[in-house]
Amino acid sequence: KVIWTLLVTILGYASSLPVGDDSICTAEELAKYSIVFTGKWSQTAFPKQYPLYRPPAQWSSMLGVTHSSDYSMWKKNEYASNGVRDFAEKGEAWVLMKEIEEAGEKIQSVHGIFSAPAISSGTGQTSTELEVHSRHPLVSFVVRIVPSPDWFVGIDSLNLCEGDHWMEEVSVDLFPYDAGTDSGFTFSSPNFATIPQDTVTEITCSSPSHPANSFYYPRLKILPPIAQVTMVKLKKNQLGLPAPYLDLAAKSNEVIDSVSETPLDCEVSQWSSWGLCRGLCRKTGTKIRTRFVLLQPANNGMPCPNLDEETGCEPENCV
């Protein structure tokens, strides 16, 4: 009877643990981290269609959660929830917050929610603190790219626990994702719902493979990071202090120098039809066709070709 009771107790405890790698975390029960989000969305690194006004390039507030593997805020190649859709398209967090709260109440997979203020430019920083638990060592968050159809950056289920200890510091480069709920190609595309909804996909320099795509840079192998996040474990005597805030203005030269210029080639329209043949009768005349610049080159990209072309012709309707 004693053995049976002990077995039931052990099985009951095991069933309450989250499933996945986080179940083997044997570090101290709680740990606090500062989290600093750095936007690297500059016109130098991303010159194509860079939003300068209405609105200019900027970042939404950060919304994140610490959790076990039983919960997922978002995941690449899976469908975004209604909450993630609202956040990625409009920056509205209410539905996503409700989803997080419901997951925490039903399966106790959420330990805490954290948020950080928006950034009013493409380059800048925002920060806050978060707390992880030995049974909830995973971190996920989203930050909306503004303006955009449904694009965001974020982290999906980063484990801060390494066996019997918490990571002291971790830094992750961030790249753009498409939530799969809006079909726009450019930063300023009008709202055009994707029906049926697509999965969350990473946006690269060649995907979507369409010249209109704001992140389409066929000369690059990979996009430069559009943002970066750094998490630093706080010592016990640091708890309750404001999260460290790196002065981006003071380090502006360092930030700019660390980002290579992305070349942007000139883009021109198709040729127009040939104009009328001009010249004297019974002599060779000339006709002209033209094209215009769709996108000016930047950062030593390919210069624009000739915008007009001339060829010989025989004048018509001569008497």
Coordinates of C-alpha atoms in Angstrom, one line a residue:
K1 CA 0.0 0.0 0.0
V2 CA 2.8 2.4 0.9
I3 CA 4.6 1.6 -2.4
W4 CA 1.4 2.1 -4.4
T5 CA 0.8 5.5 -2.7
L6 CA 4.4 6.6 -3.4
L7 CA 4.0 5.5 -7.1
V8 CA 0.8 7.5 -7.5
T9 CA 2.4 10.5 -5.9
I10 CA 5.4 10.3 -8.2
L11 CA 3.2 9.9 -11.3
G12 CA 1.0 12.8 -10.2
Y13 CA 4.0 15.1 -9.8
A14 CA 5.4 14.0 -13.2
S15 CA 2.1 14.6 -15.0
S16 CA 2.1 18.2 -13.6
L17 CA 5.5 19.0 -15.2
P18 CA 5.5 20.7 -18.6
V19 CA 6.4 18.4 -21.5
G20 CA 9.7 19.2 -23.4
D21 CA 13.3 20.3 -22.7
D22 CA 12.2 22.7 -20.0
S23 CA 11.1 19.8 -17.8
I24 CA 14.8 19.0 -17.0
C25 CA 15.6 22.5 -15.6
T26 CA 17.1 22.0 -12.1
A27 CA 18.3 25.6 -11.7
E28 CA 17.1 27.7 -8.7
E29 CA 13.4 28.2 -8.8
L30 CA 13.2 31.9 -9.9
A31 CA 15.5 34.1 -12.0
K32 CA 15.1 37.7 -13.2
Y33 CA 16.4 39.2 -16.4
S34 CA 16.7 42.6 -18.0
I35 CA 15.6 42.5 -21.7
V36 CA 16.8 45.2 -24.1
F37 CA 15.3 45.4 -27.6
T38 CA 17.4 47.3 -30.2
G39 CA 15.9 48.4 -33.5
K40 CA 18.3 48.3 -36.4
W41 CA 15.8 49.3 -39.1
S42 CA 17.9 52.1 -40.8
Q43 CA 17.7 53.5 -44.2
T44 CA 21.3 52.4 -44.7
A45 CA 20.6 48.8 -44.0
F46 CA 17.1 48.7 -45.6
P47 CA 17.0 51.5 -48.3
K48 CA 14.2 50.0 -50.4
Q49 CA 10.9 51.9 -49.8
Y50 CA 12.1 53.0 -46.4
P51 CA 9.2 54.7 -44.7
L52 CA 10.1 58.3 -44.0
Y53 CA 6.6 59.6 -43.2
R54 CA 2.9 58.7 -42.8
P55 CA 4.1 57.1 -40.5
P56 CA 7.8 56.9 -40.4
A57 CA 9.6 53.6 -39.6
Q58 CA 9.0 52.6 -36.0
W59 CA 8.4 49.7 -33.6
S60 CA 5.3 48.9 -31.6
S61 CA 5.4 48.1 -27.9
M62 CA 6.8 44.7 -27.0
L63 CA 4.5 42.0 -25.6
G64 CA 6.1 38.9 -24.1
V65 CA 5.5 35.9 -21.9
T66 CA 7.5 33.4 -19.8
H67 CA 6.1 30.0 -20.1
S68 CA 6.5 26.2 -20.3
S69 CA 6.5 24.1 -23.5
D70 CA 2.7 23.6 -23.1
Y71 CA 2.2 27.1 -24.4
S72 CA 3.1 28.7 -27.7
M73 CA 2.6 32.4 -28.5
W74 CA 3.6 32.0 -32.2
K75 CA 5.5 29.5 -34.2
K76 CA 7.1 29.5 -37.7
N77 CA 5.2 27.5 -40.3
E78 CA 2.1 27.3 -38.1
Y79 CA -1.1 29.5 -38.2
A80 CA -1.1 32.7 -36.1
S81 CA -3.8 33.0 -33.5
N82 CA -6.4 35.7 -33.6
G83 CA -4.4 37.6 -30.9
V84 CA -1.2 37.5 -32.9
R85 CA -3.1 38.5 -36.0
D86 CA -4.5 41.6 -34.3
F87 CA -1.2 42.5 -32.9
A88 CA 0.8 42.0 -36.1
E89 CA -1.8 43.9 -38.3
K90 CA -2.9 46.7 -35.9
G91 CA -0.7 46.6 -32.8
E92 CA -3.8 45.7 -30.7
A93 CA -2.9 43.5 -27.7
W94 CA -6.2 42.9 -26.0
V95 CA -7.1 39.5 -27.7
L96 CA -3.5 38.3 -27.4
M97 CA -3.5 39.1 -23.7
K98 CA -6.8 37.2 -23.2
E99 CA -5.2 34.2 -25.0
I100 CA -2.2 34.3 -22.7
E101 CA -4.4 34.6 -19.6
E102 CA -6.6 31.7 -20.6
A103 CA -3.6 29.5 -21.3
G104 CA -2.3 30.3 -17.8
E105 CA -5.6 29.5 -16.1
K106 CA -6.4 26.3 -18.0
I107 CA -3.0 24.5 -18.1
Q108 CA -0.9 26.7 -15.8
S109 CA 1.7 27.0 -18.6
V110 CA 2.3 30.7 -18.2
H111 CA 4.4 32.2 -15.4
G112 CA 4.3 35.9 -16.3
I113 CA 3.7 38.6 -18.9
F114 CA 6.0 41.5 -19.7
S115 CA 5.9 44.5 -21.9
A116 CA 8.2 47.4 -23.0
P117 CA 7.3 50.8 -24.6
A118 CA 7.2 51.4 -28.3
I119 CA 10.1 53.0 -30.2
S120 CA 9.2 56.0 -32.3
S121 CA 11.9 55.4 -35.0
G122 CA 13.5 52.5 -36.8
T123 CA 16.6 52.6 -34.7
G124 CA 16.4 52.9 -31.0
Q125 CA 16.0 50.8 -27.8
T126 CA 13.4 49.8 -25.3
S127 CA 13.7 47.7 -22.2
T128 CA 12.0 46.0 -19.3
E129 CA 12.4 43.1 -16.9
L130 CA 11.1 39.5 -16.9
E131 CA 10.9 36.6 -14.5
V132 CA 11.4 33.0 -15.4
H133 CA 10.6 29.9 -13.3
S134 CA 12.3 26.5 -13.3
R135 CA 9.0 25.0 -14.7
H136 CA 8.5 28.0 -17.0
P137 CA 11.9 28.8 -18.4
L138 CA 10.9 29.7 -21.9
V139 CA 10.6 33.3 -23.3
S140 CA 8.5 34.4 -26.2
F141 CA 7.6 37.9 -27.5
V142 CA 6.4 39.9 -30.5
V143 CA 7.1 43.4 -31.7
R144 CA 5.2 44.8 -34.7
I145 CA 7.0 46.4 -37.6
V146 CA 5.3 49.8 -38.2
P147 CA 4.2 50.5 -40.9
S148 CA 3.6 47.0 -42.4
P149 CA 0.7 44.8 -43.5
D150 CA 1.2 42.1 -40.8
W151 CA 5.0 41.9 -40.2
F152 CA 6.7 41.5 -36.9
V153 CA 9.9 40.3 -35.2
G154 CA 10.1 38.2 -32.1
I155 CA 11.3 35.1 -30.3
D156 CA 9.5 31.8 -30.0
S157 CA 10.2 29.7 -26.9
L158 CA 13.8 30.6 -26.1
N159 CA 15.0 28.4 -23.1
L160 CA 17.0 30.5 -20.6
C161 CA 17.7 27.4 -18.4
E162 CA 20.8 25.2 -19.1
G163 CA 20.4 22.2 -16.9
D164 CA 21.2 23.2 -13.4
H165 CA 21.8 26.9 -14.0
W166 CA 20.3 30.0 -15.7
M167 CA 22.1 31.6 -18.7
E168 CA 24.0 34.7 -17.6
E169 CA 23.4 36.5 -20.9
V170 CA 22.0 35.8 -24.4
S171 CA 21.8 38.0 -27.5
V172 CA 19.7 37.1 -30.5
D173 CA 19.6 38.8 -34.0
L174 CA 16.0 39.3 -35.2
F175 CA 14.6 39.1 -38.7
P176 CA 11.2 39.9 -40.1
Y177 CA 8.2 37.5 -40.1
D178 CA 4.9 37.6 -42.0
A179 CA 2.0 36.6 -39.9
G180 CA 0.2 35.1 -42.9
T181 CA -3.0 37.1 -42.4
D182 CA -2.5 40.1 -44.8
S183 CA -1.4 39.9 -48.4
G184 CA 0.4 43.2 -48.7
F185 CA 3.9 43.3 -50.3
T186 CA 5.1 46.7 -49.1
F187 CA 5.3 48.6 -45.9
S188 CA 2.4 50.9 -46.9
S189 CA 0.2 48.3 -48.5
P190 CA -3.5 48.7 -47.9
N191 CA -5.3 46.1 -45.7
F192 CA -6.0 43.1 -47.9
A193 CA -6.8 39.9 -45.9
T194 CA -5.2 36.7 -46.9
I195 CA -8.0 34.2 -47.6
P196 CA -7.5 31.4 -46.7
Q197 CA -5.0 32.4 -43.9
D198 CA -1.4 31.4 -44.5
T199 CA 1.1 30.2 -41.9
V200 CA 3.8 32.4 -40.2
T201 CA 6.8 32.6 -42.6
E202 CA 10.2 34.3 -42.4
I203 CA 10.7 37.2 -44.8
T204 CA 14.0 37.0 -46.6
C205 CA 15.9 38.9 -49.3
S206 CA 14.4 36.6 -51.9
S207 CA 11.1 35.5 -50.4
P208 CA 8.5 36.5 -51.3
S209 CA 10.2 36.5 -54.7
H210 CA 8.6 39.6 -56.0
P211 CA 10.2 42.9 -57.0
A212 CA 7.5 44.8 -55.2
N213 CA 8.4 43.2 -51.8
S214 CA 9.9 45.8 -49.5
F215 CA 12.6 43.4 -48.3
Y216 CA 13.5 42.1 -51.8
Y217 CA 17.2 42.4 -52.2
P218 CA 18.3 39.8 -54.9
R219 CA 22.0 40.8 -54.6
L220 CA 22.1 39.7 -50.9
K221 CA 22.5 36.2 -49.6
I222 CA 20.7 37.1 -46.3
L223 CA 19.1 40.2 -44.9
P224 CA 21.0 42.1 -42.2
P225 CA 19.3 41.8 -38.8
I226 CA 16.5 44.3 -38.5
A227 CA 16.6 44.2 -34.7
Q228 CA 18.4 42.5 -31.8
V229 CA 17.4 41.5 -28.3
T230 CA 19.7 41.0 -25.3
M231 CA 18.7 39.4 -22.0
V232 CA 21.0 39.7 -19.0
K233 CA 20.4 37.8 -15.7
L234 CA 20.1 40.1 -12.8
K235 CA 22.0 39.5 -9.6
K236 CA 20.0 39.4 -6.4
N237 CA 21.2 42.8 -5.4
Q238 CA 20.0 44.2 -8.7
L239 CA 16.4 43.1 -8.3
G240 CA 13.9 45.9 -8.3
L241 CA 16.3 48.3 -10.1
P242 CA 15.4 49.6 -13.5
A243 CA 16.5 47.5 -16.5
P244 CA 19.8 48.7 -18.0
Y245 CA 19.2 51.0 -20.9
L246 CA 22.0 51.3 -23.5
D247 CA 22.4 54.8 -24.7
L248 CA 22.0 54.4 -28.5
A249 CA 22.7 58.1 -29.2
A250 CA 26.0 57.9 -27.4
K251 CA 26.9 54.8 -29.4
S252 CA 25.4 55.9 -32.7
N253 CA 28.7 55.7 -34.6
E254 CA 29.3 52.2 -33.3
V255 CA 25.8 51.1 -34.4
I256 CA 26.0 52.6 -37.8
D257 CA 29.5 51.3 -38.5
S258 CA 28.5 47.8 -37.5
V259 CA 25.8 47.7 -40.3
S260 CA 27.1 47.2 -43.8
E261 CA 25.4 49.3 -46.4
T262 CA 22.8 47.4 -48.4
P263 CA 23.2 48.2 -52.1
L264 CA 20.0 49.1 -53.9
D265 CA 20.0 48.8 -57.7
C266 CA 18.1 51.2 -59.9
E267 CA 14.8 49.9 -61.2
V268 CA 13.2 51.2 -64.4
S269 CA 9.9 50.7 -66.1
Q270 CA 9.4 48.8 -69.4
W271 CA 10.0 50.6 -72.6
S272 CA 7.2 52.7 -74.0
S273 CA 6.1 52.0 -77.6
W274 CA 8.1 53.6 -80.4
G275 CA 7.2 57.2 -81.2
L276 CA 6.4 58.6 -84.7
C277 CA 9.2 58.4 -87.3
R278 CA 10.5 61.9 -87.8
G279 CA 12.5 62.9 -90.9
L280 CA 12.5 64.0 -94.5
C281 CA 10.7 61.9 -97.1
R282 CA 12.9 59.4 -98.9
K283 CA 15.6 59.7 -96.3
T284 CA 16.2 57.7 -93.1
G285 CA 14.5 59.3 -90.1
T286 CA 14.5 58.5 -86.4
K287 CA 12.1 57.4 -83.8
I288 CA 12.4 57.3 -80.0
R289 CA 11.1 55.2 -77.1
T290 CA 11.4 56.0 -73.4
R291 CA 11.2 54.5 -69.9
F292 CA 11.3 56.1 -66.4
V293 CA 12.9 55.4 -63.0
L294 CA 10.9 53.3 -60.6
L295 CA 13.5 53.2 -57.9
Q296 CA 16.6 55.4 -57.5
P297 CA 19.8 53.5 -56.6
A298 CA 21.4 53.8 -53.2
N299 CA 24.5 52.7 -51.3
N300 CA 26.6 52.1 -54.5
G301 CA 23.9 50.0 -56.2
M302 CA 23.7 49.6 -60.0
P303 CA 23.2 53.0 -61.6
C304 CA 20.2 53.7 -63.8
P305 CA 20.6 52.8 -67.5
N306 CA 19.7 55.2 -70.4
L307 CA 16.1 56.3 -70.2
D308 CA 15.6 56.9 -73.9
E309 CA 16.6 55.0 -77.0
E310 CA 16.7 56.0 -80.7
T311 CA 16.7 54.0 -83.9
G312 CA 16.4 54.6 -87.6
C313 CA 13.2 54.4 -89.5
E314 CA 11.5 55.2 -92.9
P315 CA 9.1 58.2 -92.7
E316 CA 5.5 57.1 -93.5
N317 CA 2.8 58.9 -95.4
C318 CA 5.3 60.6 -97.7
V319 CA 4.0 62.2 -100.9

